[in-house]
Coordinates of C-alpha atoms in Angstrom, one line a residue:
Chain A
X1 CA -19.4 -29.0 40.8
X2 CA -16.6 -30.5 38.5
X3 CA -17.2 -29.7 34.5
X4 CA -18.5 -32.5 32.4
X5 CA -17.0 -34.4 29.5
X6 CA -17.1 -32.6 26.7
X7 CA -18.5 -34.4 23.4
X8 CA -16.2 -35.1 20.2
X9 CA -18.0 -32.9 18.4
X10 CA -18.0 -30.1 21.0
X11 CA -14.1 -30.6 21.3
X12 CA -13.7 -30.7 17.7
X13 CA -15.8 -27.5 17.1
X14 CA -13.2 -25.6 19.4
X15 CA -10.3 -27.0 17.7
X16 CA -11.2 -25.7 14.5
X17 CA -12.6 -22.6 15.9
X18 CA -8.9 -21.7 17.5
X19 CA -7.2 -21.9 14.2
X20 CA -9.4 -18.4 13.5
X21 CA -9.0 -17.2 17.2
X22 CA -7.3 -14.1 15.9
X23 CA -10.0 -13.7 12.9
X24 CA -11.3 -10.4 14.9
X25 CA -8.3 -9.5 16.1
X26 CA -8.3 -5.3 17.0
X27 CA -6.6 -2.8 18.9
X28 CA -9.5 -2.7 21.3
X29 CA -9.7 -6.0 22.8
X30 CA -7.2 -7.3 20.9
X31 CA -8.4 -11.1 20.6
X32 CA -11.0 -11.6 22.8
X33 CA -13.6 -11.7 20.5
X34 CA -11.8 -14.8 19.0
X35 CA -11.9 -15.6 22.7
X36 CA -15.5 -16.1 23.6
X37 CA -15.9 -17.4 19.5
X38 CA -14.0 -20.7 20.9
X39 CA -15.2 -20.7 23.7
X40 CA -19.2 -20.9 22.3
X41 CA -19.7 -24.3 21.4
X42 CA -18.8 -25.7 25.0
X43 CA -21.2 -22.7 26.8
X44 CA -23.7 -24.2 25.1
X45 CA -24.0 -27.3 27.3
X46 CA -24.3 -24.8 30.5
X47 CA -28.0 -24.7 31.7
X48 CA -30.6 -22.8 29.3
X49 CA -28.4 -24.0 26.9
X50 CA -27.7 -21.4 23.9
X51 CA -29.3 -18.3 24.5
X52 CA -29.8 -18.8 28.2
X53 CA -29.2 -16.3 30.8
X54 CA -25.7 -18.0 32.0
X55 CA -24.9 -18.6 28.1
X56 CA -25.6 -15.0 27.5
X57 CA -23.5 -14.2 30.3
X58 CA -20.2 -16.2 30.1
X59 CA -19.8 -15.1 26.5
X60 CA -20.2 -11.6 27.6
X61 CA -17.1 -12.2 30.2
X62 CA -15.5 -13.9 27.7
X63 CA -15.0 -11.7 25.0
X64 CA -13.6 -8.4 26.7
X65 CA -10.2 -7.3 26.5
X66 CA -7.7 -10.8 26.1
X67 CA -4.2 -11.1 24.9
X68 CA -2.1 -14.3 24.4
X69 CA 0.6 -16.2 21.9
X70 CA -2.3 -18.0 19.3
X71 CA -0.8 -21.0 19.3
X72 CA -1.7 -21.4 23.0
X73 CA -4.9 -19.4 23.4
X74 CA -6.2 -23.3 23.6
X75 CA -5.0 -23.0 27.3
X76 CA -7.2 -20.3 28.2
X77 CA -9.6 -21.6 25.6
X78 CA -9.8 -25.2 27.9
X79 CA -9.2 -23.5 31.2
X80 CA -12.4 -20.6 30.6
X81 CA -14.9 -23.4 29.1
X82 CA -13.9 -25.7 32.4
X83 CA -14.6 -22.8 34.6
X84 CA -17.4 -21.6 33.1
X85 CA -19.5 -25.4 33.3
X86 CA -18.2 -26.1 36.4
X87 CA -19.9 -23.1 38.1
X88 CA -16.6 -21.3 39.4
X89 CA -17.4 -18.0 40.9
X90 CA -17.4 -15.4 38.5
X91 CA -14.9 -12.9 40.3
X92 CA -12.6 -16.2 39.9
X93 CA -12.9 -16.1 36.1
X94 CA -12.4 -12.7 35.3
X95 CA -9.4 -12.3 37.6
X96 CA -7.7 -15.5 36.0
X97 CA -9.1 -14.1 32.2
X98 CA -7.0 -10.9 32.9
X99 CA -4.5 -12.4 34.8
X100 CA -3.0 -15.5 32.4
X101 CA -3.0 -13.0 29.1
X102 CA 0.8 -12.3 30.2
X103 CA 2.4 -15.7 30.8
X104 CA 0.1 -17.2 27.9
X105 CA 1.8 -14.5 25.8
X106 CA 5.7 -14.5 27.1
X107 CA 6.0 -18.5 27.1
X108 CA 4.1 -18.9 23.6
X109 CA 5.9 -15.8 21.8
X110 CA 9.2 -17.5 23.0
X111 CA 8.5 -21.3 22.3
X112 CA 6.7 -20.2 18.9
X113 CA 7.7 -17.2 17.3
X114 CA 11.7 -16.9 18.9
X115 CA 11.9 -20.9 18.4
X116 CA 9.8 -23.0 16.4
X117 CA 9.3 -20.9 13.4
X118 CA 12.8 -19.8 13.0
X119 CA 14.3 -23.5 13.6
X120 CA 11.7 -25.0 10.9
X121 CA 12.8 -22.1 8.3
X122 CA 16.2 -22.6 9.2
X123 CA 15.8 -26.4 8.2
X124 CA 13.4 -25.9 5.2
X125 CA 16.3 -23.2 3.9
X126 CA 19.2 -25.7 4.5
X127 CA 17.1 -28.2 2.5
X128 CA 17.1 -25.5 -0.3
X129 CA 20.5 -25.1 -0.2
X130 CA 21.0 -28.9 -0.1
X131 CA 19.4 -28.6 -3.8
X132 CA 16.1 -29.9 -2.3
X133 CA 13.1 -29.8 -5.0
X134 CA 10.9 -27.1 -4.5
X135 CA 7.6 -28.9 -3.6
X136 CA 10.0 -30.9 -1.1
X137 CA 11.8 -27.7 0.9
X138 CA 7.7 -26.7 1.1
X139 CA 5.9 -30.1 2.6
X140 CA 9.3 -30.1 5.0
X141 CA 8.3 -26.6 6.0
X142 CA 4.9 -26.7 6.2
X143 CA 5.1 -30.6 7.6
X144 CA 7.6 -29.7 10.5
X145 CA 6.0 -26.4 11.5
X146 CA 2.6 -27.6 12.0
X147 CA 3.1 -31.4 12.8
X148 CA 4.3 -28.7 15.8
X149 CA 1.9 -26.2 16.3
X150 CA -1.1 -28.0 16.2
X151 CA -0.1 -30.6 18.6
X152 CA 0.5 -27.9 21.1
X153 CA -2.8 -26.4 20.0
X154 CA -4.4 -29.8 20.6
X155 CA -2.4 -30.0 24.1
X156 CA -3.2 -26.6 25.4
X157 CA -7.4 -27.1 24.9
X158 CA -7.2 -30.7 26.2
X159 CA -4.7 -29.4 29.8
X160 CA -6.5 -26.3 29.8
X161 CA -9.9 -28.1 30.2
X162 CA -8.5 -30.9 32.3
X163 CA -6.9 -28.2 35.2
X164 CA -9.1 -25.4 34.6
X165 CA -8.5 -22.5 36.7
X166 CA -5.3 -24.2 38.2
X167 CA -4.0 -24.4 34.9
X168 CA -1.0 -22.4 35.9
X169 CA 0.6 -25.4 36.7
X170 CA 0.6 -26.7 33.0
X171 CA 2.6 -23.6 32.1
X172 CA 5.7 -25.3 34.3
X173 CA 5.2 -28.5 31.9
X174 CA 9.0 -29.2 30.8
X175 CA 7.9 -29.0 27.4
X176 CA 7.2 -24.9 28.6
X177 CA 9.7 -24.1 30.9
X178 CA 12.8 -25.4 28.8
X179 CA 11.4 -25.6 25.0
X180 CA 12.4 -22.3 24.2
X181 CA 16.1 -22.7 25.2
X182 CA 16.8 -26.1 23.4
X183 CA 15.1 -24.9 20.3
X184 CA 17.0 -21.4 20.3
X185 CA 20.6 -24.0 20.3
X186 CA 18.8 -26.2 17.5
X187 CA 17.8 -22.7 16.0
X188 CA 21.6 -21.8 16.1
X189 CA 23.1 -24.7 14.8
X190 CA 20.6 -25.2 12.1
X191 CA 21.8 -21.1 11.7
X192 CA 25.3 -21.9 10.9
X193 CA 24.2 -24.7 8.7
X194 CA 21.1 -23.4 6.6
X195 CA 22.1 -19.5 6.1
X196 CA 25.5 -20.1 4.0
X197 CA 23.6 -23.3 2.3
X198 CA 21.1 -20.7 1.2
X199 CA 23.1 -17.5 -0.2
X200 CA 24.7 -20.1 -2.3
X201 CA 21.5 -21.2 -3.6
X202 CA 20.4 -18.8 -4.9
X203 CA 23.9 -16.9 -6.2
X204 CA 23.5 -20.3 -8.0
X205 CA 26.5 -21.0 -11.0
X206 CA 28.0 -17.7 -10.0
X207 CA 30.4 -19.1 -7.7
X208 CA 33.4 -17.0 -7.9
X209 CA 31.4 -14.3 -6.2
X210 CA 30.5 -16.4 -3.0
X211 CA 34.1 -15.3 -1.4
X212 CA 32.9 -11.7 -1.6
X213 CA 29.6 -12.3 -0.7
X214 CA 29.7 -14.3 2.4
X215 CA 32.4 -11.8 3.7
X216 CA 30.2 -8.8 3.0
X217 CA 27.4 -10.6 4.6
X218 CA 28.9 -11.7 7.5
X219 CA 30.4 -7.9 7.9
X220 CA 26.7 -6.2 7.7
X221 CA 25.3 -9.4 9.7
X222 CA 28.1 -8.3 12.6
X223 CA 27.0 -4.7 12.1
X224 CA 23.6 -5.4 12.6
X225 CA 23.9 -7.7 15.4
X226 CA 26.1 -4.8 17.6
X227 CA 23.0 -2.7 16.6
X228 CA 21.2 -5.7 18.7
X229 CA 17.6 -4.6 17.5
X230 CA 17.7 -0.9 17.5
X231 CA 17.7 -0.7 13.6
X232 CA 15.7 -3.2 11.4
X233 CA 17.8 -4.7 8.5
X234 CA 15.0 -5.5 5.8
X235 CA 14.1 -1.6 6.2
X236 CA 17.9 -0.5 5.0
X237 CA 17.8 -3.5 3.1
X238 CA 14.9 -2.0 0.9
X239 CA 16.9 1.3 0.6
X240 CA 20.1 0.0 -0.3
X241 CA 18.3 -2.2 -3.3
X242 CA 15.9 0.3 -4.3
X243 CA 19.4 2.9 -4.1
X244 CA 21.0 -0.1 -6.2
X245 CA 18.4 0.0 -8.8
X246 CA 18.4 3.5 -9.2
X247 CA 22.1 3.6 -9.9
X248 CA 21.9 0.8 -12.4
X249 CA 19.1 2.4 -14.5
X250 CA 20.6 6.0 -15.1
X251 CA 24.4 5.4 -14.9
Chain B
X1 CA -3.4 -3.0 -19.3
X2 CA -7.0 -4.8 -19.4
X3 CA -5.6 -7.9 -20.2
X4 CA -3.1 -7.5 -17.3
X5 CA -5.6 -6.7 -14.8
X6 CA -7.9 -10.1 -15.9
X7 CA -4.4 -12.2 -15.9
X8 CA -3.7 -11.1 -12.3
X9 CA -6.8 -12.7 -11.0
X10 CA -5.4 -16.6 -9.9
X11 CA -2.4 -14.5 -8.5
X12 CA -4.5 -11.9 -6.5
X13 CA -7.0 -14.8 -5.0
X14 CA -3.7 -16.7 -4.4
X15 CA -2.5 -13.8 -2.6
X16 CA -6.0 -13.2 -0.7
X17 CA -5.7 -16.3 0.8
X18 CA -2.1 -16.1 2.0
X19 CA -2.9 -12.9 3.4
X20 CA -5.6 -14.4 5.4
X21 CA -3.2 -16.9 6.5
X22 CA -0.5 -13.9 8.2
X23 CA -3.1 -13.2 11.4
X24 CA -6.7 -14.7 11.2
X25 CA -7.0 -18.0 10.1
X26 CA -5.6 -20.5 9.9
X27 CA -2.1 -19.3 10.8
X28 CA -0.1 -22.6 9.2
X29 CA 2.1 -20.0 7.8
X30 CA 1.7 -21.4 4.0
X31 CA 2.2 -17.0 4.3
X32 CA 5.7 -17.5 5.2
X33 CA 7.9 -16.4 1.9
X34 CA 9.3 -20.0 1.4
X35 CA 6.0 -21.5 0.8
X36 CA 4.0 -18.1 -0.5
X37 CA 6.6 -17.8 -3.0
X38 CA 6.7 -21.4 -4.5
X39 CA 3.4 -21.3 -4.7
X40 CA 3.2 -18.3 -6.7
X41 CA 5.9 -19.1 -8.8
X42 CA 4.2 -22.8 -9.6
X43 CA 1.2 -20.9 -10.5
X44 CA 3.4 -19.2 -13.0
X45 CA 4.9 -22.9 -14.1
X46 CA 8.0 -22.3 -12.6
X47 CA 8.3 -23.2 -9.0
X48 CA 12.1 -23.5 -9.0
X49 CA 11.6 -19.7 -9.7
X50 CA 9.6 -18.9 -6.9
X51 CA 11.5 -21.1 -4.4
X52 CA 14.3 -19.0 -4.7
X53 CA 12.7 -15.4 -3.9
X54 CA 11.3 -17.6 -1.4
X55 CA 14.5 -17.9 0.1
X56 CA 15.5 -14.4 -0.2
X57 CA 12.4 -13.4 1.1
X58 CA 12.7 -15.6 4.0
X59 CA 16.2 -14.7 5.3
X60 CA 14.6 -11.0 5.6
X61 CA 12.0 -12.3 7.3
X62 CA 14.2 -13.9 10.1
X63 CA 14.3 -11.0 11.6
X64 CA 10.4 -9.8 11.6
X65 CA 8.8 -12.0 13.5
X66 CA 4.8 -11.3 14.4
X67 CA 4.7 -10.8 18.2
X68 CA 1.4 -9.9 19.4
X69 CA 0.2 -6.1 18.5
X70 CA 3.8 -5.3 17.4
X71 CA 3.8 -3.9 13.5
X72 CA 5.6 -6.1 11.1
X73 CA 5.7 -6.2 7.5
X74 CA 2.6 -8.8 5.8
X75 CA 5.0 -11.3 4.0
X76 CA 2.1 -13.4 2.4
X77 CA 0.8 -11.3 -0.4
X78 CA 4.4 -9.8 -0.7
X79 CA 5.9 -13.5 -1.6
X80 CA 2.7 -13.8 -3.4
X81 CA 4.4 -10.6 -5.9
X82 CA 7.8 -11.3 -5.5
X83 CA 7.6 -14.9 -6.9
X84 CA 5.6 -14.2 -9.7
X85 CA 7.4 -10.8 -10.8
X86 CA 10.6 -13.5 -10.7
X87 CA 9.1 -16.2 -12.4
X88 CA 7.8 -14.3 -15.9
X89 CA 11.3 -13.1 -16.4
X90 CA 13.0 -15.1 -18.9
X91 CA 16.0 -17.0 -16.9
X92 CA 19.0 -15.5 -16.2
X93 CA 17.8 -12.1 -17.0
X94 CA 20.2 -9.8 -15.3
X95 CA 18.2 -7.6 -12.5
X96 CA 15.3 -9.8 -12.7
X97 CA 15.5 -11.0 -8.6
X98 CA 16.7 -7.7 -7.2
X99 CA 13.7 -6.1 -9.0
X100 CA 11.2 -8.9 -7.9
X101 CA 13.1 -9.0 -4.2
X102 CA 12.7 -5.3 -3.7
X103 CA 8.6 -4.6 -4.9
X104 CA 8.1 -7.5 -2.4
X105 CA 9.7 -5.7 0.5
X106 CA 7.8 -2.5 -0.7
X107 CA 4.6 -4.6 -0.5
X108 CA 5.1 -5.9 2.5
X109 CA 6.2 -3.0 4.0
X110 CA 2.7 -1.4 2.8
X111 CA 0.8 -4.6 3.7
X112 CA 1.8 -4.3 7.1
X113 CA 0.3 -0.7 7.2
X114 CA -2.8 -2.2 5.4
X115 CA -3.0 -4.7 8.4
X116 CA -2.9 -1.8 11.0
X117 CA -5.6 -0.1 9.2
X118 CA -7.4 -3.6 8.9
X119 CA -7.1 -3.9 12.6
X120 CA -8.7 -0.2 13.0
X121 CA -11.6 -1.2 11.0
X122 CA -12.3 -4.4 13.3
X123 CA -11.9 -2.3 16.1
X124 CA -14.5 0.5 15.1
X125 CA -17.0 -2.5 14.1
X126 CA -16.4 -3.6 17.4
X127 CA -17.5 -0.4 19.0
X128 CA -20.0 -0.1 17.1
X129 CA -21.5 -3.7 18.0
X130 CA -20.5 -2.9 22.1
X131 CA -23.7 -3.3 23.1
X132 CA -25.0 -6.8 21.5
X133 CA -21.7 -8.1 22.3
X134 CA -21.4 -7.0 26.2
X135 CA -25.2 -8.5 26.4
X136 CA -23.9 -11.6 25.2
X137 CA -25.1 -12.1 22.0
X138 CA -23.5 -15.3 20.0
X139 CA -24.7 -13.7 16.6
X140 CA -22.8 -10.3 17.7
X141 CA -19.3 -12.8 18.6
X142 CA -19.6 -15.1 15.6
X143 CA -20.4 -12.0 13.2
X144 CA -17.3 -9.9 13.9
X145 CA -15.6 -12.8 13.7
X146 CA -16.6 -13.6 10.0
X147 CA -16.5 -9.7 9.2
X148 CA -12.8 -9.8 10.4
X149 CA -11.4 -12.5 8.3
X150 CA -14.0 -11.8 5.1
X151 CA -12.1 -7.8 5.1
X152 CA -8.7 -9.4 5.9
X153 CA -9.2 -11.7 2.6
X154 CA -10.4 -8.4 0.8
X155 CA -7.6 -6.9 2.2
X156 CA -4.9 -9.5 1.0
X157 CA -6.5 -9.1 -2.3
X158 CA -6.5 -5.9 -2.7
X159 CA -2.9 -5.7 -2.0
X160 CA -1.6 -8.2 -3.9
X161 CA -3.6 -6.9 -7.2
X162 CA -2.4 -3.4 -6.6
X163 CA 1.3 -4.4 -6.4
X164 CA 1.2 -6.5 -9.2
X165 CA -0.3 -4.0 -11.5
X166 CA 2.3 -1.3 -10.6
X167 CA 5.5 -3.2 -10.3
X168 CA 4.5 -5.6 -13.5
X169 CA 4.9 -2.5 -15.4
X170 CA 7.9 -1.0 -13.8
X171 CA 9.6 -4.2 -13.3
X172 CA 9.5 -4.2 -17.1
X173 CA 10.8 -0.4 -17.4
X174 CA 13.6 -1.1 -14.8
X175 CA 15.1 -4.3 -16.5
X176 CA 15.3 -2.4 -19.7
X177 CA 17.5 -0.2 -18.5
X178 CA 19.3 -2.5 -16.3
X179 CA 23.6 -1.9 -16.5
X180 CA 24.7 -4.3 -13.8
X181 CA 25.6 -8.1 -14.8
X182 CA 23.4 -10.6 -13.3
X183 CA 26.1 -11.7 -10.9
X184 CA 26.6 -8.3 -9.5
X185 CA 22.5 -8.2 -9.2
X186 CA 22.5 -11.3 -7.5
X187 CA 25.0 -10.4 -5.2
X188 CA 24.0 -7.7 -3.7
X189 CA 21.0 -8.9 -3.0
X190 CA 22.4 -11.8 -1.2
X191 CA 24.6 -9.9 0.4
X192 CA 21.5 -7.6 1.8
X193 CA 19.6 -11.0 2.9
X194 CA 22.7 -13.1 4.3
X195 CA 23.8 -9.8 6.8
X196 CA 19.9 -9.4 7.8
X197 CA 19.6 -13.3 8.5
X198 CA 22.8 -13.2 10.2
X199 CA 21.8 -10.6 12.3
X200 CA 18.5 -11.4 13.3
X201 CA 19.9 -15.4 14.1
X202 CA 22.1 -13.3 16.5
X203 CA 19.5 -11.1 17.9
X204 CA 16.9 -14.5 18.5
X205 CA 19.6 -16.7 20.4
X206 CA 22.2 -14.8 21.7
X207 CA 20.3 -14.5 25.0
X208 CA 20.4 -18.3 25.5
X209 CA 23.5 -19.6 27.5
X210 CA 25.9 -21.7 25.1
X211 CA 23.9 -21.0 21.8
X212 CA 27.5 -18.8 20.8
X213 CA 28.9 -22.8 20.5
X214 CA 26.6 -24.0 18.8
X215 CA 26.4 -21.4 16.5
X216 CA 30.0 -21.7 15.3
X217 CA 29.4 -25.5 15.4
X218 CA 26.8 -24.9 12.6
X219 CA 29.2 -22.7 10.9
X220 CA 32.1 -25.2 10.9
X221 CA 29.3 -27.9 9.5
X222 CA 27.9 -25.6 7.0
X223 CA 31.6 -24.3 5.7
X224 CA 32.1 -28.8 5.0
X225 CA 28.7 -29.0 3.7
X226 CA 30.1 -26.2 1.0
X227 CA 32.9 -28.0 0.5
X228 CA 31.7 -31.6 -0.7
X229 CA 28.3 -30.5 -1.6

């Protein structure tokens, strides 16, 4: 039994509900409640329609324990609804519901959180630096980063639904497989670009100071680095100022 | 201290909403510090203001970024206080963005605690609703759902009203004591931002073949950029 075409409405209805599929988002089953809560409006098209037995089952399946990058729970999202309407066995479903949490979460945290948000901060900072007005360095952050992340919202629900449970094979799209890397040399470039752009920024007119500041960055930026994650910056960072304030107001 | 409470409203539903924007919905990061910032700044009148805690804020948070169940600090409502604490300062008053700079960092530090707490609440809920939601029930899914995200704005609320009310004040106290010139202010807080950013550019790409290259590329173009810009 192959799933059927899912209406406009349907498909839109579990668009919108994946922008909030980490609305319930817990230590216990982490975000499968958000799960099944996108996955609703397509289960109820499965026979008995809402409130049927197989409704009432599927969306029990579907919101236990689930884990994934939110930017491409659509791929589960697409893959479970297919599954569930086409009548796949259930052992099937809740073997591939506990088995694609991993990849779902390694390729999306890399493409989304290592890459595309740093690059499109990178660029909205260099456009700061550039002397870009503010409600311009904010449209070209806000534009870039989600012209982004909702298409590969959109794309996830639409390949998820189209492979279903062989959607494995949309996680080796190239787009997947070598997004990350390019973005992390974009992310770099755009680094060397946007970060000295930006401390200048905002030292603003004080510009005999920018010698001594960019060699006392990059000197605590090298220190940090060797520390290669041990030791998180913004947490000495908020001692050292709050240490700085102190010192200013009783000396 | 009435009248401060009542003038904190726009800014604390501003922050609600950006807070609500970190995790559960709709994740278009307007929470990120460039955007939260600016906007609290504009709501202040001064944008330009805002923009650039914004960016200070930003560089720090190169290097927290929200994987998963990992604990990271809640940048929305803290931009939310950082840009406004900056902005009501008269310009060029000396201290003014290494005062605003560091209650943000405190608040976000806390507002990432308040989201590990938020996340225990959920999860008790969720136990508590175990057996409507393992029979199936829609009402039980949908209703967590809209439990979650209604406490999460509460949450983002509560955070950003709370800061704002204590760091207002001593944001006040601090700058009237103040002894360092503004560029010595400024500086170090640059200096603070630029090594974190540095570091945490390192710590993202380093594991990607050939990204060392590109890296110093973007160094020799920025250093011209500074040059003729």
């Amino acid at each position: 039994m192959t799933a059927p075409r899912l209406p406009v409405r349907t498909r839109a209805a579990m668009f919108l509900r994946l922008l909030a599929v980490q609305g319930a988002w817990n230590y216990e089953t982490l975000m499968g409640n958000g799960i099944a809560f996108a996955v609703e409006p397509a289960l109820r098209l499965l026979p008995g329609g809402r409130g049927g037995d197989r409704y009432r089952a599927a969306i029990a399946r579907q919101n236990g324990y689930f884990n994934a990058n939110p930017y491409l729970a659509g791929l589960a999202v697409g893959a479970l609804a297919n599954a569930e309407l086409s009548g796949d066995p259930t052992d099937r479903i809740e073997r591939f519901h506990t088995a694609c949490c991993g990849p779902l979460g390694s390729v999306g945290d890399r493409l989304v959180w290592a890459g595309w948000l740093p690059a499109c901060s990178l660029l909205a900072l260099m456009a700061f630096g550039l002397g870009m007005r503010p409600a311009g360095v904010v449209l070209l952050f806000l534009g870039t980063y989600n012209i982004g992340t909702m298409a590969l919202r959109y794309w996830g629900l639409h390949a998820g639904y189209r492979e279903g449970l062989r959607v494995a094979s949309a996680l080796g799209a190239p787009l997947l497989r070598q997004g990350p890397a390019q973005v992390a040399r974009a992310s770099a470039l755009l680094a060397g670009i946007a970060i000295p752009l930006a401390v200048r920024g905002v030292i603003g007119p004080a510009h005999e100071a920018l010698e001594i500041v960019f060699a006392a960055a990059a000197v605590g930026a090298v220190i940090l680095a060797r520390f290669n994650g041990r030791v998180e910056g913004w947490r000495l960072a908020v001692v050292a100022l709050a240490l700085f304030i102190l010192i200013s107001v009783v000396r | 201290m009435m009248t401060l409470a009542l003038g904190l409203i726009p800014l604390t539903l501003l922050g609600a909403v950006l807070g609500l924007d970190v995790v559960s919905f709709p994740q278009a990061m307007i929470s990120r510090p460039l955007a939260a910032a600016t906007l609290a700044g504009a709501l202040m009148g001064r944008p330009g203001h805002g923009l650039i805690v914004g960016a200070v804020l930003e560089l720090f948070a190169l290097e927290t970024l929200p994987f998963g169940a990992s604990r990271y600090p809640e940048w929305g409502s803290a931009s939310v206080v950082g840009g406004a604490l900056f902005a009501v300062q008269p310009s060029g008053t000396p201290g003014a963005l290494t005062a605003a700079v560091c209650a943000a960092l405190f608040t976000a530090w806390l507002g990432g605690w308040s989201m590990v707490w938020h996340r225990r609440l959920i999860a008790r809920w969720a136990a508590g609703m175990r057996d409507a939601l393992t029979s199936g029930s829609c009402d039980a899914v949908t209703g967590l759902q809209l439990r979650g995200m209604t406490s999460d704005i509460v949450r983002g609320a509560i955070m950003t009203w709370v800061a704002l009310m204590v760091f207002v004040p001593l944001q006040n106290a601090v700058l009237a004591q103040w002894s360092f010139t503004a560029i010595e202010s400024r500086a170090a807080v640059v200096i603070c931002a630029g090594a974190v950013a540095g570091g945490a550019i390192w710590k993202i790409v380093h594991t990607t073949k050939g990204t060392t290259w590109f890296l110093l590329g973007g160094l020799a173009g920025g250093s011209l950029l500074l040059l003729v810009t």
